[in-house]
C-alpha positions as MATLAB code, in Angstrom:
seq = 'MVRKPVVSTISKGGYLQGNVNGRLPSAGSKEPPGQEKVVLKKKITLLRGISIIIGTIIGAGIFISPKGVLQNTGSVGMSLIIWTVCGVLSLFGALSYAELGTSIKKSGGHYTYILEVFGPLPAFVRVWVELLIIRPAATAVISLAFGRYILEPFFIQCEIPELAIKLITAVGITTVMVLNSMSVSWSARIQILLTFCKLTAILIIIVPGVMQLIKGQTQHFKDAFSGRDASIMGLPLAFYYGMYAYAGWFYLNFVTEEVENPEKNIPLAICISMAIVTIGYVLTNVAYFTTISAEELLLSNAVAVTFSERLLGNFSLAVPIFVALSCFGSMNGGVFAVSRLFYVASREGHLPEILSMIHVRKHTPLPAVIVLHPLTMIMLFSGDLDSLLNFLSFARWLFIGLAVAGLIYLRYKHPDMHRPFKVPLFIPALFSFTCLFMVALSLYSDPFSTGIGFVITLTGVPAYYLFIIWDKKPKWFRRMSASYFLSLWPKQNTHTQTH';
ca = [
     -66.759   68.665   45.902;
     -66.358   71.662   43.577;
     -69.477   72.435   41.626;
     -68.579   72.801   37.950;
     -70.578   74.452   35.172;
     -72.451   71.854   33.184;
     -73.415   73.813   30.094;
     -71.536   75.732   27.470;
     -72.445   79.358   26.975;
     -72.085   80.916   23.533;
     -72.860   84.495   22.655;
     -75.021   85.281   19.641;
     -73.199   86.885   16.780;
     -70.073   84.781   17.350;
     -68.346   87.076   19.845;
     -67.649   84.729   22.756;
     -67.471   81.035   23.346;
     -67.594   79.251   26.662;
     -66.199   75.899   27.725;
     -67.951   72.587   28.109;
     -68.131   71.194   31.667;
     -65.879   73.983   32.895;
     -62.858   72.784   30.913;
     -61.025   73.792   27.797;
     -61.917   71.803   24.703;
     -59.253   69.171   24.118;
     -57.210   69.079   20.942;
     -59.114   66.087   19.609;
     -62.605   67.016   20.752;
     -65.362   67.407   18.176;
     -67.364   70.593   18.107;
     -71.064   70.840   17.289;
     -71.847   71.585   13.644;
     -71.207   75.204   12.726;
     -69.351   75.868   15.969;
     -65.642   76.647   15.849;
     -63.370   75.368   18.608;
     -61.963   78.309   20.566;
     -58.986   77.963   22.902;
     -56.179   80.157   24.206;
     -53.311   79.678   21.755;
     -49.698   78.760   22.625;
     -48.130   82.077   21.631;
     -45.620   82.632   24.463;
     -42.064   81.853   23.345;
     -38.952   81.927   25.562;
     -38.317   85.597   24.698;
     -41.926   86.527   25.416;
     -41.755   84.547   28.664;
     -38.650   86.473   29.751;
     -40.344   89.737   28.777;
     -43.431   88.853   30.852;
     -41.314   88.145   33.951;
     -38.851   91.051   33.621;
     -41.634   93.272   32.305;
     -43.808   92.723   35.382;
     -40.982   92.675   37.964;
     -39.295   95.904   36.875;
     -42.041   98.434   37.376;
     -42.478  101.063   40.033;
     -40.877   98.915   42.744;
     -37.226   99.795   42.172;
     -38.184  103.460   41.828;
     -40.436  103.756   44.922;
     -39.440  100.866   47.242;
     -35.896  102.101   48.139;
     -37.509  104.722   50.366;
     -39.707  102.136   52.142;
     -36.833   99.674   52.612;
     -34.496  102.360   54.007;
     -37.213  103.778   56.259;
     -37.814  100.377   57.874;
     -34.166   99.251   58.133;
     -32.594  102.491   59.360;
     -29.255  102.319   57.512;
     -27.741  102.161   54.035;
     -25.907   98.903   54.722;
     -28.948   97.112   56.140;
     -31.126   98.291   53.246;
     -28.644   96.845   50.699;
     -28.649   93.549   52.641;
     -32.485   93.469   52.507;
     -32.390   94.095   48.741;
     -29.925   91.218   48.263;
     -31.820   88.849   50.580;
     -35.124   89.643   48.846;
     -33.462   88.907   45.482;
     -32.183   85.515   46.701;
     -35.565   84.693   48.294;
     -37.361   85.648   45.083;
     -34.997   83.380   43.149;
     -35.827   80.529   45.566;
     -39.545   81.175   45.102;
     -39.142   81.374   41.325;
     -37.220   78.073   41.210;
     -39.953   76.435   43.312;
     -42.561   77.746   40.878;
     -40.498   76.419   37.976;
     -40.876   72.919   39.463;
     -44.592   73.418   40.107;
     -45.168   74.854   36.617;
     -43.440   71.971   34.840;
     -45.130   69.325   37.032;
     -48.673   70.781   36.963;
     -49.078   72.059   33.399;
     -52.154   74.193   34.027;
     -52.543   77.965   33.957;
     -53.607   79.791   37.112;
     -50.394   79.958   39.155;
     -50.953   80.069   42.940;
     -54.652   79.259   42.589;
     -54.048   76.061   40.594;
     -51.296   74.791   42.910;
     -53.345   75.433   46.058;
     -56.356   73.727   44.418;
     -54.274   70.660   43.517;
     -52.651   70.370   46.969;
     -55.048   71.782   49.581;
     -58.422   71.468   47.847;
     -61.218   73.801   46.707;
     -61.816   75.908   49.865;
     -58.287   77.407   50.186;
     -58.149   77.790   46.383;
     -61.432   79.712   46.367;
     -60.229   81.961   49.209;
     -57.073   82.619   47.166;
     -58.954   83.714   44.063;
     -61.440   85.640   46.247;
     -58.701   87.840   47.761;
     -56.975   88.116   44.368;
     -60.183   89.512   42.898;
     -61.084   91.796   45.826;
     -57.675   92.900   47.165;
     -54.463   91.772   45.545;
     -54.900   92.518   41.836;
     -56.921   95.757   42.142;
     -54.537   97.094   44.823;
     -51.375   95.975   42.972;
     -52.609   97.523   39.720;
     -53.557  100.732   41.575;
     -50.088  100.963   43.204;
     -48.160  100.541   39.954;
     -50.607  102.789   38.095;
     -50.235  105.608   40.639;
     -46.477  105.516   40.071;
     -47.148  105.614   36.306;
     -49.361  108.682   36.726;
     -46.829  110.482   38.960;
     -43.821  109.873   36.720;
     -45.530  110.691   33.428;
     -46.596  114.084   34.843;
     -43.211  114.815   36.457;
     -41.719  116.731   33.457;
     -44.735  119.079   33.436;
     -44.545  119.984   37.139;
     -40.806  120.523   37.656;
     -41.169  123.614   39.850;
     -44.242  122.615   41.841;
     -46.045  119.700   43.453;
     -48.166  117.505   41.157;
     -51.887  117.724   42.084;
     -53.135  114.386   43.422;
     -56.308  114.577   41.309;
     -54.236  114.991   38.131;
     -52.178  111.908   39.037;
     -55.296  109.826   39.606;
     -56.991  110.979   36.396;
     -53.929  110.152   34.259;
     -53.653  106.860   36.154;
     -57.278  106.039   35.301;
     -56.536  106.636   31.598;
     -53.493  104.335   31.809;
     -55.489  101.549   33.494;
     -58.236  101.769   30.875;
     -55.672  101.636   28.046;
     -54.106   98.480   29.498;
     -57.513   96.796   29.831;
     -58.407   97.624   26.210;
     -55.031   96.382   24.936;
     -55.369   93.036   26.744;
     -58.928   92.672   25.466;
     -57.944   93.158   21.825;
     -54.998   90.847   21.118;
     -52.665   88.406   22.879;
     -49.981   88.875   20.210;
     -50.020   92.674   20.349;
     -50.018   92.648   24.140;
     -46.971   90.330   24.109;
     -45.143   92.403   21.459;
     -45.698   95.629   23.352;
     -44.492   93.843   26.502;
     -41.190   92.974   24.778;
     -40.732   96.615   23.691;
     -41.530   97.903   27.181;
     -39.111   95.385   28.719;
     -36.275   96.981   26.725;
     -37.492  100.399   27.937;
     -37.317   99.116   31.538;
     -33.775   97.825   31.117;
     -32.828  101.159   29.523;
     -34.250  103.020   32.537;
     -32.207  100.812   34.893;
     -29.014  101.302   32.836;
     -29.520  105.097   32.783;
     -29.221  104.933   36.585;
     -26.563  102.181   36.932;
     -23.995  103.527   34.422;
     -23.661  107.039   35.952;
     -23.641  105.404   39.399;
     -20.713  103.139   38.450;
     -18.895  106.198   37.060;
     -19.458  107.940   40.395;
     -17.910  104.964   42.213;
     -14.888  105.068   39.879;
     -14.479  108.768   40.759;
     -14.419  107.802   44.446;
     -17.893  109.027   45.437;
     -18.270  106.607   48.343;
     -18.981  109.023   51.199;
     -22.521  107.669   51.727;
     -21.167  104.140   52.191;
     -18.885  105.103   55.077;
     -20.350  103.873   58.354;
     -23.006  102.146   56.228;
     -24.606  100.502   59.258;
     -24.734  103.631   61.410;
     -28.090  105.263   62.000;
     -31.294  103.982   63.489;
     -31.115  100.287   64.360;
     -33.458   98.018   62.446;
     -36.348   96.949   64.680;
     -38.047   93.575   64.674;
     -41.264   95.436   63.796;
     -39.727   97.296   60.861;
     -38.151   94.276   59.151;
     -41.432   92.716   57.906;
     -42.411   96.013   56.265;
     -38.920   96.355   54.730;
     -39.361   92.766   53.491;
     -42.751   93.704   51.966;
     -41.240   96.675   50.117;
     -38.310   94.623   48.835;
     -40.415   91.626   47.820;
     -42.958   93.958   46.185;
     -40.175   95.298   43.947;
     -39.242   91.717   42.956;
     -42.875   90.543   42.640;
     -43.657   89.288   39.150;
     -41.487   86.162   38.941;
     -44.651   84.053   39.383;
     -46.692   85.531   36.518;
     -45.467   83.176   33.793;
     -47.052   80.315   35.772;
     -50.417   82.044   35.368;
     -50.263   81.406   31.604;
     -48.626   77.939   31.525;
     -51.126   76.600   28.968;
     -50.087   79.350   26.520;
     -46.315   78.719   26.819;
     -44.546   76.878   24.003;
     -42.598   73.867   25.339;
     -43.267   74.757   29.018;
     -40.960   72.040   30.427;
     -37.974   73.843   28.922;
     -39.070   77.466   28.581;
     -40.549   78.074   32.056;
     -37.370   77.202   34.057;
     -35.138   78.959   31.485;
     -37.239   82.131   31.437;
     -37.366   82.234   35.250;
     -33.613   81.719   35.784;
     -32.531   84.218   33.101;
     -35.025   86.838   34.304;
     -34.169   86.552   38.023;
     -30.417   86.800   37.384;
     -30.894   89.982   35.328;
     -33.305   91.584   37.807;
     -31.393   90.810   41.034;
     -28.079   92.139   39.688;
     -29.856   95.180   38.235;
     -31.704   95.993   41.465;
     -28.678   95.785   43.769;
     -26.569   97.897   41.377;
     -29.403  100.443   41.060;
     -29.565  100.880   44.848;
     -25.784  101.222   45.027;
     -26.006  103.860   42.259;
     -28.621  105.835   44.217;
     -26.336  106.057   47.264;
     -23.366  107.286   45.232;
     -25.258  110.548   44.737;
     -28.086  110.727   47.308;
     -27.634  110.508   51.069;
     -29.964  108.382   53.201;
     -31.680  111.519   54.549;
     -32.238  112.938   51.036;
     -33.604  109.624   49.765;
     -36.176  109.536   52.569;
     -37.367  113.037   51.610;
     -37.759  112.185   47.900;
     -41.109  111.158   46.417;
     -39.444  110.052   43.156;
     -35.963  108.669   43.871;
     -35.022  108.066   40.224;
     -35.926  111.672   39.301;
     -33.937  113.094   42.232;
     -30.924  110.978   41.182;
     -31.140  111.981   37.504;
     -31.513  115.689   38.297;
     -28.222  115.561   40.222;
     -26.202  113.779   37.521;
     -27.817  113.971   34.092;
     -28.692  117.639   33.628;
     -31.161  118.246   30.791;
     -31.266  114.526   29.969;
     -32.895  113.967   33.367;
     -36.286  114.745   31.760;
     -36.039  111.422   29.903;
     -35.852  109.406   33.140;
     -39.466  109.927   34.322;
     -40.685  109.025   30.819;
     -38.723  105.739   30.853;
     -39.924  105.019   34.394;
     -43.549  105.684   33.346;
     -43.123  103.252   30.419;
     -41.638  100.756   32.875;
     -44.714  101.083   35.092;
     -47.013  100.719   32.078;
     -45.252   97.474   31.181;
     -45.864   96.100   34.684;
     -49.523   97.077   34.479;
     -49.808   95.329   31.104;
     -48.005   92.146   32.200;
     -49.945   91.903   35.478;
     -53.358   92.253   33.826;
     -52.359   89.825   31.041;
     -51.383   87.140   33.565;
     -54.035   87.596   36.264;
     -56.933   87.612   33.804;
     -55.888   84.002   33.091;
     -56.186   83.198   36.795;
     -59.810   84.412   36.794;
     -60.382   82.492   33.555;
     -59.090   79.251   35.123;
     -61.037   79.813   38.377;
     -64.213   80.306   36.331;
     -63.416   77.133   34.389;
     -63.243   75.273   37.725;
     -66.598   76.685   38.852;
     -65.185   79.121   41.461;
     -66.156   82.298   39.587;
     -69.145   83.115   37.333;
     -69.108   81.174   34.067;
     -68.993   84.335   31.962;
     -65.368   84.822   33.078;
     -64.328   81.603   31.285;
     -65.542   82.879   27.906;
     -63.024   83.476   25.101;
     -63.486   85.960   22.283;
     -63.970   83.898   19.107;
     -61.865   86.077   16.807;
     -59.383   87.662   19.208;
     -58.780   84.557   21.383;
     -58.632   86.671   24.549;
     -60.456   85.967   27.864;
     -62.279   89.284   27.470;
     -64.692   89.203   30.446;
     -61.864   88.097   32.786;
     -59.944   91.233   31.748;
     -62.883   93.627   32.008;
     -63.943   92.523   35.516;
     -60.730   94.055   36.918;
     -61.515   97.576   35.705;
     -64.197   98.759   38.192;
     -62.454   97.108   41.168;
     -59.131   98.771   40.313;
     -60.826  102.167   39.962;
     -62.329  101.800   43.442;
     -58.879  101.047   44.902;
     -57.323  103.919   42.944;
     -59.620  106.593   44.334;
     -59.929  105.230   47.878;
     -56.386  104.584   49.129;
     -52.826  105.910   49.337;
     -49.785  104.081   47.977;
     -48.225  102.908   51.268;
     -51.427  101.539   52.817;
     -52.353   99.800   49.540;
     -48.941   98.130   49.395;
     -49.132   96.757   52.962;
     -52.784   95.874   52.352;
     -52.060   93.628   49.359;
     -48.742   92.202   50.590;
     -50.260   90.305   53.522;
     -52.657   88.286   51.349;
     -50.205   87.879   48.455;
     -47.293   86.405   50.449;
     -49.552   84.308   52.670;
     -50.846   82.341   49.692;
     -47.531   82.243   47.809;
     -45.956   80.779   50.959;
     -48.745   78.182   51.109;
     -48.368   77.306   47.409;
     -44.622   76.686   47.800;
     -45.268   74.675   50.988;
     -47.558   72.574   48.759;
     -44.518   71.617   46.681;
     -42.996   69.967   49.769;
     -46.283   68.139   50.409;
     -46.354   66.857   46.801;
     -42.806   65.533   47.146;
     -43.919   63.233   49.967;
     -47.482   62.519   48.832;
     -46.655   61.899   45.151;
     -42.956   60.969   44.964;
     -43.371   59.390   41.498;
     -44.945   62.478   39.912;
     -43.268   63.513   36.628;
     -40.926   66.422   37.481;
     -38.899   67.658   34.474;
     -37.338   70.328   36.732;
     -36.559   69.616   40.379;
     -35.093   71.862   43.106;
     -33.346   70.876   46.373;
     -35.926   70.623   49.166;
     -34.298   73.297   51.353;
     -35.179   75.954   48.731;
     -39.002   75.715   49.001;
     -38.707   75.044   52.769;
     -36.711   78.226   53.420;
     -38.855   80.324   51.101;
     -42.238   79.245   52.499;
     -41.036   79.563   56.119;
     -39.749   83.113   55.495;
     -42.984   84.184   53.775;
     -45.264   82.789   56.486;
     -43.051   84.123   59.320;
     -42.978   87.651   57.852;
     -46.731   87.564   57.226;
     -47.368   86.610   60.874;
     -44.955   89.281   62.130;
     -46.566   91.972   59.957;
     -49.802   91.656   61.973;
     -47.830   93.236   64.838;
     -45.869   95.704   62.676;
     -48.843   97.226   60.855;
     -51.978   95.820   62.525;
     -54.402   98.170   60.741;
     -53.515   97.568   57.050;
     -52.591   93.898   57.441;
     -55.553   93.370   59.788;
     -57.958   94.597   57.106;
     -56.281   92.251   54.610;
     -56.617   89.383   57.101;
     -60.326   90.068   57.720;
     -61.123   90.288   53.993;
     -59.216   87.030   53.472;
     -61.386   85.344   56.132;
     -64.570   86.526   54.359;
     -63.655   84.074   51.600;
     -64.741   81.164   53.838;
     -68.439   82.147   54.182;
     -68.370   83.330   50.551;
     -67.284   79.829   49.488;
     -70.254   78.205   51.206;
     -72.632   80.931   49.983;
     -71.603   81.012   46.312;
     -70.173   77.519   45.692;
     -71.616   74.972   48.134;
     -75.157   76.329   48.574;
     -77.050   74.961   45.555;
     -80.580   76.030   46.515;
     -80.128   79.758   46.039;
     -83.285   81.882   45.567;
     -83.954   82.997   42.012;
     -83.579   86.700   42.956;
     -80.065   85.968   44.311;
     -79.011   84.191   41.108;
     -80.441   86.965   38.934;
     -78.653   89.642   40.963;
     -75.281   87.823   40.724;
     -75.649   87.252   36.982;
     -76.803   90.824   36.266;
     -73.739   92.301   38.008;
     -71.238   90.440   35.829;
     -73.286   90.936   32.676;
     -73.408   94.679   33.421;
     -69.609   94.770   32.970;
     -70.035   93.602   29.376;
     -71.377   95.635   26.401;
     -75.047   94.763   25.823;
     -74.665   93.641   22.253;
     -72.243   90.918   23.338;
     -74.063   89.576   26.387;
     -76.952   87.795   24.734;
     -76.326   84.160   25.548;
     -77.930   80.873   24.802;
     -77.279   77.525   26.396;
     -76.914   74.176   24.723;
];
């Protein structure tokens, strides 16, 4: 049985308001005298939903993953096949999530679906690894690309110092956290603007690439499958790189409770977004190979910059700026969505109650946003991009595969459940099997990075019994846990009283 909070927590001065019994106040509930009802508002329209999905998918992935995919497949032809397969698989996963999101109308994404299907222990482990590994590492990866690309125009003739990249990255992360703490509306508006910047960056690469094809520049596609043969050990890592570039299709499900007309807008936003992204990604990779050979691509640290320098002349300086804005949009969309996961997990009693507080005036889950900052900084200054990507991918795709497998379970366990959107059963079956198979195979391909991810995932089991099941904790243990989370919050806003 999940232990739920039994009191509401309200900050003095009217800054934050908690939830009663770990749940959002219902529309018809009465509030105590002098206390205003505070909930997350339904402010996500279809356009904003599309911008969240496209805005979080198109980030650094298409600009850094081509190298990783090619490195682990060994040929141009095989790498293009992996990009197409990953696009189709992502579409299958997105369609499965569209069914889950319209059937279970709660925010929280993977966490909520695993909680509903498999119970509190797997759900806690999911949010545990999201908090410790997946979100900090994912934000660090995309932020490092942001830092590299935004400095690229200033270091044309020399290598960019790693410390400079990390310092600029730290500024970018902090800016995103502040933005998501201040306003849902402004965060969503900026996301729409950045989504158009992302599509512009993709078009700047695709259009010259198509012109190159028209001119007959197809020499890099001859003998497309010649080169090093793809190994069974390399394919899972190529899959990770490809799926990382497409990752983001699930973020709208993290904010289901804030979506207007979710039964219609969630499936529509997912289908429109995935069609745009898959076509854009495959054409972008084709465009790269019209100008850059496989060997040159493997030597490049910034594929989009190398491509633009060859074809665009002085205008090539604009490309790293657009790519940096693209990365910033992914950082913003990821933090916006995942803070809701922590908010929901806190509401269910799986994280400290302070994380379920909402700012009274700004209507943002402020503590759930702020808790990400120190963890992301630790990841940023302690790991390199490739190891971080493999590190987070194991845990991410393990639980996404389980969540989609849960859809199949619900079909048989609850056949009469209201399903406004329904997919053929082979779609979730194929997607979950592929995810779980690649996750298992990756333990052999990269035992160190994925092994660390596996071990940290397993630590969620004792943590569940320590933090959730064990009720008779010593007072010093409770004080220490509470003081850590309160230390993340400015002192003037942490004074609480219980009712």
